[in-house]
XYZ file of C-alpha atoms in Angstrom:
652
model
C 0.000 0.000 0.000
C 2.966 2.288 0.330
C 2.749 3.368 -3.254
C -0.496 5.045 -2.215
C 1.074 6.762 0.761
C 3.804 9.349 0.434
C 4.728 9.007 4.110
C 7.533 6.543 3.440
C 8.960 8.289 0.403
C 9.278 11.898 1.531
C 12.713 11.748 3.131
C 14.671 14.711 1.816
C 18.299 13.965 1.055
C 20.116 17.234 0.547
C 23.181 17.631 -1.614
C 25.205 18.314 1.502
C 24.905 14.637 2.420
C 26.913 13.491 -0.617
C 30.679 13.227 -0.626
C 31.873 15.376 -3.534
C 33.166 13.261 -6.377
C 32.661 10.035 -4.445
C 28.920 10.040 -3.888
C 28.449 6.385 -4.704
C 30.998 5.323 -2.118
C 28.732 4.631 0.829
C 31.680 4.397 3.186
C 32.289 8.144 3.516
C 28.919 9.468 2.402
C 28.387 11.151 5.761
C 31.812 11.385 7.311
C 33.397 13.995 5.082
C 30.282 15.785 3.826
C 30.040 18.023 6.866
C 33.639 19.118 6.414
C 33.229 20.324 2.841
C 34.308 23.959 2.504
C 36.365 23.858 5.645
C 49.925 8.851 -2.595
C 53.268 8.456 -1.811
C 55.452 7.563 -4.870
C 57.336 4.349 -4.910
C 61.073 4.953 -4.495
C 63.438 3.486 -7.060
C 65.824 0.846 -5.844
C 69.539 1.577 -6.030
C 69.823 -0.598 -9.131
C 67.353 0.912 -11.579
C 66.222 -1.718 -14.069
C 64.799 -1.220 -17.520
C 61.450 -2.689 -16.624
C 60.434 0.091 -14.224
C 58.687 1.641 -17.232
C 55.936 -0.869 -17.864
C 55.164 -1.891 -21.413
C 51.598 -0.632 -21.321
C 49.430 1.173 -23.847
C 49.928 4.317 -21.785
C 53.680 4.122 -22.334
C 53.750 3.764 -26.129
C 52.571 5.802 -29.060
C 50.073 3.109 -29.971
C 47.513 4.230 -32.531
C 45.326 1.118 -32.427
C 41.698 1.819 -31.658
C 41.156 -0.192 -28.488
C 42.148 -3.150 -26.390
C 40.376 -5.357 -28.901
C 42.598 -4.633 -31.919
C 42.827 -8.280 -32.714
C 43.183 -8.307 -36.488
C 46.947 -7.935 -36.369
C 47.348 -9.865 -33.153
C 45.582 -13.139 -33.650
C 46.810 -13.852 -37.187
C 44.908 -16.955 -38.258
C 44.583 -18.547 -34.855
C 42.243 -17.981 -31.898
C 44.871 -19.051 -29.369
C 48.324 -17.739 -28.572
C 50.890 -19.165 -30.939
C 54.295 -20.290 -29.745
C 56.938 -18.432 -31.692
C 60.490 -19.742 -31.926
C 62.368 -18.527 -28.948
C 65.860 -17.162 -29.368
C 68.500 -19.177 -27.579
C 69.007 -17.871 -24.079
C 70.995 -19.044 -21.149
C 69.154 -20.414 -18.161
C 68.668 -18.017 -15.275
C 70.728 -20.079 -12.869
C 73.737 -19.900 -15.202
C 73.710 -16.086 -15.344
C 74.975 -13.460 -12.954
C 72.470 -10.786 -11.925
C 74.054 -8.363 -14.377
C 73.948 -10.874 -17.223
C 70.333 -11.732 -16.445
C 69.392 -8.057 -16.546
C 71.106 -7.718 -19.923
C 69.203 -10.760 -21.196
C 65.928 -9.272 -19.965
C 66.717 -5.965 -21.669
C 67.213 -7.795 -24.960
C 63.839 -9.504 -24.571
C 62.252 -6.215 -23.610
C 63.442 -4.563 -26.816
C 62.020 -7.423 -28.865
C 58.715 -7.156 -27.020
C 58.461 -3.428 -27.675
C 59.192 -3.861 -31.379
C 56.446 -6.487 -31.641
C 54.104 -4.225 -29.693
C 54.642 -1.349 -32.117
C 53.990 -3.759 -34.985
C 50.731 -4.723 -33.216
C 51.885 -8.336 -32.983
C 50.549 -8.558 -29.502
C 50.599 -12.305 -28.998
C 54.146 -12.580 -30.292
C 55.077 -9.873 -27.800
C 53.308 -11.847 -25.079
C 55.476 -14.883 -25.930
C 58.598 -12.778 -25.520
C 57.457 -11.598 -22.104
C 56.721 -15.217 -21.198
C 60.356 -16.044 -21.974
C 61.464 -13.247 -19.694
C 59.082 -14.373 -16.967
C 60.473 -17.901 -17.117
C 63.973 -16.549 -16.564
C 62.926 -14.340 -13.651
C 60.836 -17.066 -12.031
C 63.737 -19.508 -12.224
C 66.073 -16.954 -10.594
C 63.547 -16.155 -7.832
C 63.013 -19.840 -7.114
C 66.761 -20.405 -6.939
C 67.232 -17.413 -4.651
C 64.472 -18.603 -2.362
C 66.289 -21.898 -1.940
C 69.555 -20.139 -1.241
C 67.909 -17.751 1.203
C 66.309 -20.615 3.054
C 69.692 -22.284 3.404
C 71.490 -19.091 4.368
C 68.596 -17.628 6.370
C 69.190 -14.354 4.503
C 67.112 -12.521 1.898
C 69.227 -10.202 -0.266
C 68.124 -6.997 -1.930
C 68.446 -8.528 -5.438
C 65.611 -10.882 -4.602
C 63.366 -7.879 -4.011
C 64.385 -6.386 -7.347
C 63.546 -9.526 -9.262
C 60.128 -9.737 -7.597
C 59.567 -6.196 -8.835
C 60.519 -7.355 -12.332
C 58.107 -10.260 -12.051
C 55.246 -7.828 -11.412
C 56.319 -5.581 -14.272
C 56.694 -8.447 -16.747
C 53.312 -9.841 -15.805
C 51.783 -6.423 -16.367
C 53.475 -6.153 -19.785
C 52.254 -9.584 -20.854
C 48.812 -8.830 -19.460
C 48.651 -5.705 -21.635
C 49.506 -7.783 -24.694
C 46.821 -10.353 -23.888
C 44.255 -7.595 -23.499
C 45.337 -5.981 -26.759
C 45.164 -9.351 -28.470
C 41.631 -9.954 -27.275
C 42.496 -12.858 -24.926
C 40.635 -11.525 -21.899
C 40.832 -14.749 -19.885
C 44.623 -14.788 -20.094
C 44.768 -11.077 -19.270
C 42.583 -11.684 -16.242
C 44.842 -14.470 -14.980
C 47.862 -12.167 -15.166
C 45.951 -9.333 -13.466
C 45.114 -11.639 -10.566
C 48.740 -12.806 -10.346
C 49.952 -9.207 -10.174
C 47.431 -8.272 -7.503
C 48.404 -11.277 -5.390
C 51.965 -9.979 -5.412
C 51.050 -6.294 -5.162
C 47.418 -5.583 -4.127
C 47.857 -1.817 -4.646
C 48.923 -2.120 -8.306
C 46.535 0.396 -9.896
C 47.288 -0.452 -13.523
C 46.560 -4.137 -13.013
C 43.398 -3.371 -11.099
C 42.206 -0.907 -13.730
C 42.873 -3.456 -16.471
C 41.080 -6.140 -14.462
C 38.103 -3.789 -14.233
C 38.066 -3.358 -18.006
C 38.317 -7.086 -18.678
C 35.551 -7.923 -16.207
C 33.305 -5.383 -17.902
C 34.000 -6.941 -21.304
C 33.018 -10.304 -19.819
C 29.852 -8.797 -18.301
C 31.003 -9.713 -14.788
C 29.700 -6.490 -13.366
C 29.612 -7.330 -9.660
C 33.290 -8.294 -9.744
C 34.015 -5.144 -11.734
C 32.327 -3.081 -9.006
C 34.675 -4.628 -6.436
C 37.621 -3.384 -8.492
C 36.092 0.101 -8.677
C 35.706 0.124 -4.897
C 39.288 -1.082 -4.461
C 40.542 1.787 -6.612
C 38.396 4.217 -4.605
C 39.510 2.871 -1.235
C 43.175 3.018 -2.194
C 42.651 6.554 -3.476
C 40.922 7.640 -0.262
C 43.637 6.028 1.810
C 46.328 7.894 -0.133
C 44.406 11.195 0.043
C 42.851 10.997 3.486
C 44.427 14.224 4.710
C 43.193 16.191 1.702
C 39.712 14.735 2.119
C 39.626 15.707 5.785
C 40.629 19.268 4.947
C 38.098 19.517 2.134
C 40.775 19.943 -0.549
C 39.272 19.014 -3.952
C 40.643 15.761 -5.338
C 39.703 13.897 -8.486
C 38.695 10.269 -7.861
C 40.300 7.537 -9.983
C 36.943 6.341 -11.276
C 34.172 8.746 -12.315
C 30.763 8.614 -10.689
C 29.275 7.698 -14.067
C 31.191 4.398 -14.064
C 29.718 3.388 -10.725
C 26.235 4.324 -11.917
C 26.800 2.384 -15.130
C 27.840 -0.750 -13.239
C 24.963 -0.434 -10.783
C 22.591 -0.073 -13.715
C 23.844 -3.409 -15.021
C 23.812 -5.170 -11.638
C 20.660 -3.909 -9.925
C 17.860 -5.223 -12.206
C 19.098 -8.794 -11.970
C 19.631 -8.527 -8.221
C 16.121 -7.165 -7.734
C 14.647 -10.033 -9.723
C 16.651 -12.547 -7.694
C 15.597 -10.971 -4.415
C 11.925 -10.871 -5.415
C 12.102 -14.567 -6.299
C 13.709 -15.335 -2.927
C 11.020 -13.414 -1.055
C 8.293 -15.126 -3.065
C 9.850 -18.500 -2.294
C 10.091 -17.587 1.401
C 6.485 -16.532 1.808
C 4.720 -18.421 -0.984
C 1.039 -18.445 -0.141
C 1.708 -17.337 3.446
C 0.674 -13.911 4.634
C 3.354 -11.282 4.870
C 3.767 -9.033 7.910
C 1.382 -6.129 8.164
C 2.738 -2.578 7.969
C 3.003 -0.559 11.162
C -0.165 0.750 12.785
C 0.839 4.293 11.832
C 1.190 3.379 8.155
C -2.159 1.579 8.136
C -3.872 4.527 9.803
C -2.348 6.910 7.263
C -3.815 4.804 4.489
C -7.246 4.523 6.093
C -7.355 8.260 6.779
C -6.579 9.002 3.147
C -10.083 7.794 2.206
C -13.079 10.051 2.707
C -15.106 7.361 4.480
C -12.700 7.225 7.432
C -14.704 9.391 9.827
C -17.922 7.629 8.920
C -16.837 4.085 9.754
C -14.938 5.278 12.854
C -18.147 6.873 14.152
C -20.095 3.718 13.340
C -17.505 1.565 15.138
C -17.857 3.744 18.236
C -21.642 3.242 18.159
C -21.453 -0.522 17.673
C -20.486 -1.178 21.276
C -17.491 -2.548 23.152
C -15.278 -5.422 22.113
C -16.126 -7.329 25.290
C -19.877 -7.242 24.643
C -19.521 -8.347 21.023
C -17.025 -11.072 21.937
C -19.428 -12.432 24.542
C -22.242 -12.600 22.009
C -20.039 -14.461 19.521
C -19.482 -17.224 22.089
C -23.115 -18.266 21.707
C -22.983 -21.606 19.879
C -26.589 -21.243 18.701
C -25.919 -17.962 16.912
C -27.141 -18.030 13.309
C -24.625 -17.444 10.509
C -26.311 -14.179 9.553
C -25.860 -12.845 13.077
C -22.257 -14.129 13.213
C -21.359 -12.305 10.024
C -22.883 -9.050 11.222
C -21.165 -9.300 14.617
C -17.812 -10.179 13.052
C -18.097 -7.158 10.769
C -18.848 -4.881 13.718
C -16.132 -6.349 15.939
C -13.567 -6.253 13.133
C -14.382 -2.612 12.547
C -14.078 -1.960 16.285
C -10.673 -3.650 16.313
C -9.608 -1.273 13.532
C -10.923 1.608 15.649
C -8.477 0.503 18.389
C -5.653 -0.097 15.857
C -5.681 -3.834 16.511
C -5.287 -4.714 12.871
C -4.240 -8.357 13.219
C -7.442 -9.172 15.153
C -9.375 -6.968 12.741
C -8.220 -9.079 9.787
C -9.055 -12.326 11.556
C -12.672 -11.228 12.051
C -13.155 -10.074 8.468
C -11.630 -13.263 7.093
C -13.928 -15.333 9.352
C -16.981 -13.408 8.138
C -15.880 -13.801 4.512
C -15.438 -17.560 4.944
C -18.907 -17.959 6.414
C -20.395 -16.038 3.492
C -18.489 -18.077 0.925
C -19.673 -21.316 2.505
C -23.245 -20.064 2.864
C -23.608 -19.087 -0.788
C -26.226 -16.755 -2.254
C -28.914 -17.923 0.148
C -26.987 -16.590 3.152
C -25.935 -13.404 1.346
C -29.553 -12.611 0.522
C -30.457 -12.781 4.213
C -28.026 -10.001 5.155
C -29.379 -6.547 5.821
C -28.211 -3.379 4.092
C -24.659 -3.270 2.756
C -23.190 -5.862 5.157
C -21.976 -8.153 2.358
C -20.312 -5.294 0.446
C -18.577 -4.003 3.572
C -17.260 -7.467 4.457
C -15.837 -7.721 0.939
C -14.327 -4.238 1.159
C -12.685 -4.761 4.540
C -11.423 -8.223 3.656
C -9.942 -6.819 0.448
C -8.246 -4.045 2.395
C -6.746 -6.457 4.946
C -5.482 -8.784 2.240
C -3.905 -5.849 0.477
C -2.129 -4.884 3.704
C -0.564 -8.363 3.908
C 0.292 -8.186 0.200
C -2.144 -10.883 -0.851
C -2.836 -8.943 -4.026
C -4.756 -11.696 -5.824
C -6.977 -12.229 -2.800
C -7.554 -8.498 -2.471
C -8.495 -8.174 -6.155
C -10.981 -11.033 -5.776
C -12.736 -9.277 -2.893
C -12.750 -5.826 -4.486
C -14.040 -7.085 -7.819
C -16.843 -8.952 -6.023
C -17.625 -5.726 -4.182
C -17.766 -3.854 -7.511
C -20.260 -6.447 -8.752
C -22.454 -5.736 -5.726
C -21.952 -1.942 -5.885
C -21.076 -1.101 -9.516
C -21.331 2.672 -8.918
C -19.048 2.708 -5.870
C -16.159 4.825 -7.119
C -14.101 4.354 -3.940
C -13.843 0.588 -4.546
C -12.408 1.355 -7.980
C -9.826 3.607 -6.293
C -8.813 0.759 -3.982
C -8.575 -1.586 -6.949
C -6.305 0.973 -8.595
C -4.099 0.901 -5.501
C -3.521 -2.819 -5.999
C -2.538 -2.228 -9.612
C -0.069 0.435 -8.456
C 1.520 -1.980 -5.992
C 1.683 -4.554 -8.788
C 3.555 -2.061 -10.940
C 0.689 -1.837 -13.437
C 0.415 1.918 -13.576
C -1.519 2.097 -16.844
C -4.210 -0.215 -15.463
C -4.352 1.860 -12.288
C -4.745 5.051 -14.305
C -7.647 3.526 -16.213
C -9.420 2.573 -12.977
C -8.978 6.098 -11.609
C -10.487 7.430 -14.810
C -13.462 5.064 -14.474
C -14.014 6.159 -10.872
C -14.015 9.832 -11.858
C -16.326 9.002 -14.749
C -18.844 7.621 -12.254
C -18.414 10.605 -9.932
C -16.140 13.502 -10.969
C -16.168 14.764 -7.388
C -14.516 11.612 -5.954
C -11.738 13.234 -3.943
C -10.208 9.825 -3.130
C -9.592 9.219 -6.834
C -7.978 12.650 -7.238
C -5.747 12.245 -4.181
C -4.470 8.777 -5.056
C -4.158 9.507 -8.750
C -1.874 12.376 -7.746
C 0.365 9.749 -6.105
C 0.377 7.831 -9.368
C 1.382 10.951 -11.285
C 4.277 11.453 -8.869
C 5.425 7.876 -9.491
C 5.334 8.701 -13.193
C 7.369 11.852 -12.485
C 4.554 14.099 -13.650
C 4.371 16.668 -10.834
C 2.257 19.159 -12.781
C -0.456 16.547 -13.381
C -0.335 15.667 -9.688
C -0.639 19.360 -8.815
C -3.799 19.702 -10.935
C -5.432 16.728 -9.181
C -4.539 17.965 -5.717
C -5.762 21.484 -6.386
C -9.074 20.043 -7.600
C -9.222 17.830 -4.501
C -8.783 20.876 -2.247
C -11.365 22.798 -4.244
C -13.882 20.018 -3.535
C -12.788 19.532 0.078
C -10.869 22.512 1.489
C -10.231 20.735 4.813
C -8.420 17.783 3.225
C -5.151 17.743 5.224
C -3.483 15.061 3.101
C -4.142 16.993 -0.091
C -2.554 20.140 1.360
C 0.470 18.178 2.601
C 1.065 16.408 -0.677
C 0.651 19.645 -2.567
C 3.373 21.081 -0.321
C 5.622 18.202 -1.365
C 5.031 18.988 -5.033
C 5.728 22.677 -4.538
C 8.975 21.762 -2.791
C 9.937 19.394 -5.613
C 9.278 22.205 -8.078
C 11.457 24.600 -6.075
C 8.536 26.758 -4.972
C 9.263 27.100 -1.263
C 6.693 29.876 -0.822
C 3.985 27.635 -2.286
C 5.073 24.780 -0.032
C 4.873 26.997 3.053
C 1.421 28.239 2.058
C 0.133 24.672 1.761
C 1.696 23.698 5.080
C 0.143 26.694 6.803
C -3.258 25.657 5.467
C -2.779 22.098 6.719
C -1.704 23.296 10.160
C -4.771 25.519 10.480
C -6.937 22.441 9.828
C -5.036 20.129 12.220
C -2.408 21.894 14.371
C -1.637 18.685 16.284
C -0.909 16.582 13.226
C 2.426 14.759 13.400
C 2.529 14.747 9.610
C 2.113 18.514 9.395
C 5.102 19.152 11.675
C 7.165 16.510 9.903
C 6.455 18.094 6.511
C 7.314 21.540 7.865
C 10.557 20.187 9.233
C 11.399 18.840 5.786
C 10.862 22.278 4.285
C 13.196 23.822 6.859
C 15.704 21.035 6.233
C 15.679 21.826 2.517
C 16.285 25.499 3.387
C 19.310 24.587 5.489
C 17.693 25.654 8.787
C 18.809 22.598 10.735
C 17.996 23.643 14.284
C 14.514 24.821 13.328
C 13.954 21.632 11.325
C 15.014 19.468 14.287
C 12.560 21.356 16.531
C 9.693 20.608 14.112
C 10.648 16.932 13.970
C 10.628 16.833 17.778
C 7.113 18.327 17.748
C 6.050 15.701 15.212
C 7.325 12.963 17.531
C 5.493 14.533 20.491
C 2.258 14.526 18.477
C 2.627 10.874 17.475
C 5.539 8.828 18.809
C 4.491 6.011 16.477
C 5.275 8.014 13.333
C 8.702 6.827 12.069
C 9.180 9.626 9.520
C 10.272 12.431 11.896
C 12.845 10.145 13.535
C 14.578 9.581 10.197
C 14.312 13.237 9.221
C 15.621 14.286 12.624
C 18.631 12.024 12.062
C 19.326 13.819 8.779
C 19.115 17.170 10.553
C 21.533 15.961 13.232
C 24.008 14.795 10.586
C 23.940 18.236 9.001
C 24.485 20.054 12.304
C 28.094 20.450 13.513
C 28.630 19.945 17.216
C 29.726 22.753 19.522
C 32.864 24.443 18.293
C 32.343 23.330 14.725
C 33.188 19.688 15.420
C 31.686 16.653 13.723
C 27.963 15.952 14.076
C 26.539 13.712 16.773
C 26.596 10.458 14.815
C 25.547 8.378 17.820
C 22.387 10.461 18.230
C 21.600 10.056 14.545
C 22.054 6.298 14.866
C 19.762 6.232 17.903
C 17.022 8.042 15.996
C 17.292 5.728 12.995
C 17.227 2.621 15.180
C 14.121 4.004 16.896
C 12.435 4.479 13.515
C 13.086 0.827 12.649
C 11.804 -0.319 16.061
C 8.581 1.586 15.419
C 8.208 0.439 11.831
C 10.440 -2.439 10.640
C 9.180 -1.753 7.111
C 10.462 1.825 6.990
C 12.944 1.195 4.212
C 14.799 4.517 4.076
C 15.788 4.112 7.743
C 17.826 1.030 6.844
C 19.608 2.917 4.068
C 20.677 5.837 6.275
C 21.457 3.671 9.321
C 23.598 1.361 7.230
C 25.579 4.272 5.817
C 26.268 5.688 9.255
C 27.235 2.351 10.769
C 29.506 1.625 7.860
C 31.450 4.839 8.306
C 31.729 4.083 12.045
C 32.886 0.492 11.504
C 36.379 -0.016 12.935
C 36.904 -3.411 11.292
C 35.483 -5.562 8.540
C 33.443 -7.618 11.006
C 31.464 -4.495 11.888
C 31.174 -3.660 8.180
C 29.664 -7.089 7.510
C 27.094 -6.387 10.229
C 25.864 -3.547 8.005
C 25.236 -6.104 5.263
C 23.159 -8.095 7.768
C 21.199 -4.920 8.563
C 20.384 -4.446 4.874
C 19.330 -8.100 4.668
C 16.916 -7.488 7.530
C 15.406 -4.531 5.701
C 15.122 -6.494 2.454
C 13.069 -9.158 4.225
C 10.327 -6.569 4.696
C 10.336 -5.390 1.080
C 7.515 -6.426 -1.223
C 8.121 -4.594 -4.479
C 11.066 -3.620 -6.658
C 10.601 0.052 -5.738
C 10.727 -0.737 -2.027
C 13.931 -2.754 -2.223
C 15.840 -0.695 -4.805
C 17.610 1.697 -2.404
C 18.423 -0.905 0.266
C 19.641 -3.400 -2.309
C 21.777 -0.748 -3.997
C 23.493 0.047 -0.705
C 23.926 -3.648 0.070
C 25.603 -4.267 -3.292
C 27.955 -1.328 -2.721
C 28.741 -2.398 0.840
C 29.525 -5.980 -0.170
C 31.757 -4.645 -2.950
C 33.593 -2.370 -0.512
C 34.158 -5.133 2.034
C 35.446 -7.446 -0.696
C 37.639 -4.639 -2.025
C 39.100 -3.960 1.420
C 39.864 -7.657 1.806
C 41.595 -7.684 -1.580
C 43.706 -4.692 -0.511
C 44.614 -6.449 2.766
C 42.903 -3.646 4.663
C 41.480 -4.429 8.091
C 38.998 -1.555 8.138
C 37.063 0.764 5.870
C 37.573 3.593 8.342
C 39.943 6.213 6.921
C 40.615 8.059 10.168
């Protein structure tokens, strides 16, 4: 039902919450944002060897179009060919100086072949060189083990091993042999996890192979290494250019997310199957019920129907006829809703529905007034709340058969189509409802939500203005119109709508929460926090002001211009989740804060578990998109930190 309620989607995320140039890196999304406005080079060894300048496309005047210039490289074969090797002495027979001279000779041959775009021939030359170096390293390791001494030359030759691997890897990539290039990239990174060229090439190869999740790990590794090297500049707010543009992260996420959403939806469907899903929080349900014009009417009727105890006592009578049972169950279910006991409410409506289904038309004809239609309507509503969409449609369509001119039932049917992602079908039902009665404010209000989902704020504005024209005291219409004005950048219009809503209901938690959001958008953090506190005082069961208050806290420096009170922000977000475990944005913000506070990778993995908890409460792709995006990024960052041999994501 949340697609019909804007309560859970109104969290304002200001630009100040994004880390400049590194917005997609969830690790520091909060930590350095407040401070806005306020890599050591490797030393050469004594013996400088020719291979310090790696034989990469960046180091040559190569005019080939891309890493897939394979026409000159592959010749007539799809696999690397073994060219005749020039006679060379074995590594063990050569002194260090002679070995270096031999490697220089091979290097010159490799560069000539590279310039001739004979990439695989060049790769064979580098393989010869690698064999020599590997033999020398192996021999030295044996000698060092015997002598219990590791000389400096051993270090030099390990450096050459990395460089040669990188050169051969470049040739494999140029020749279009991505699998071989990937093997060499991995070998380099095992020896030197911070090797940026190898990691960048690995990223490119993984993208070519459509292995986007692994590619994202490499992006995060490049980012983490960059942030580690530039931590002081980041702390001081000095502009730095990240190694990977934001567009690359967005591109990878665009390739990863749809498949992950589909997988997650299938897992949730498998988990629940035909079982009922958890109901939303009482606050969310009440927001939905209050958004329909019949709310006051059935609440008044429930108050007149009598107490729960009296009705429960009557239902114990074993001789009670089915007609009387159905009528009592309807009244008691409605009374349960009056007291916000929605689980018991659903049980009564389902029991009444079952009796009617078993009794057939004969029993239905014995009912007085609109009892049958109201049982169908309430049962449909309760099934919708537990995401039994098929069951809800069945009830609502039966209700439409009984009351074909009831426009409100068509609006509720449209809500199911919205939650099913069938926006065109929902729009058609709204149109039918307004065709029956053009003054149906419920259709105008909820169709405005649909227009917002379609990113058509002007259409939504027209519907809401018409809704207010028909019913000037419609608080929800004024509040949602304020949201649209704010989205359109019209802060004066937003304030006017909020003032109107507050005059109608000055004690509304939603009114104060909306006003706080306006102040938050204007950068008035203290005033915004005060409004969120008032919203909580008005209704402690409303999760929205807790999350918004956390955002205000994170944008408010502590005394003396120090960092914000992160622990207070975490407390507020945890409270929001306690109140409403289905409040999805709370998981996103809480996870980001906990990740930047994590002092080790164990704590970082706990953030992944937090996102998993939130995903268990998601029912649609829209609900899970933000949480799943942050989970994917967090997993990638943890994996990247592990690859870099880092013990923490914390850059302090």
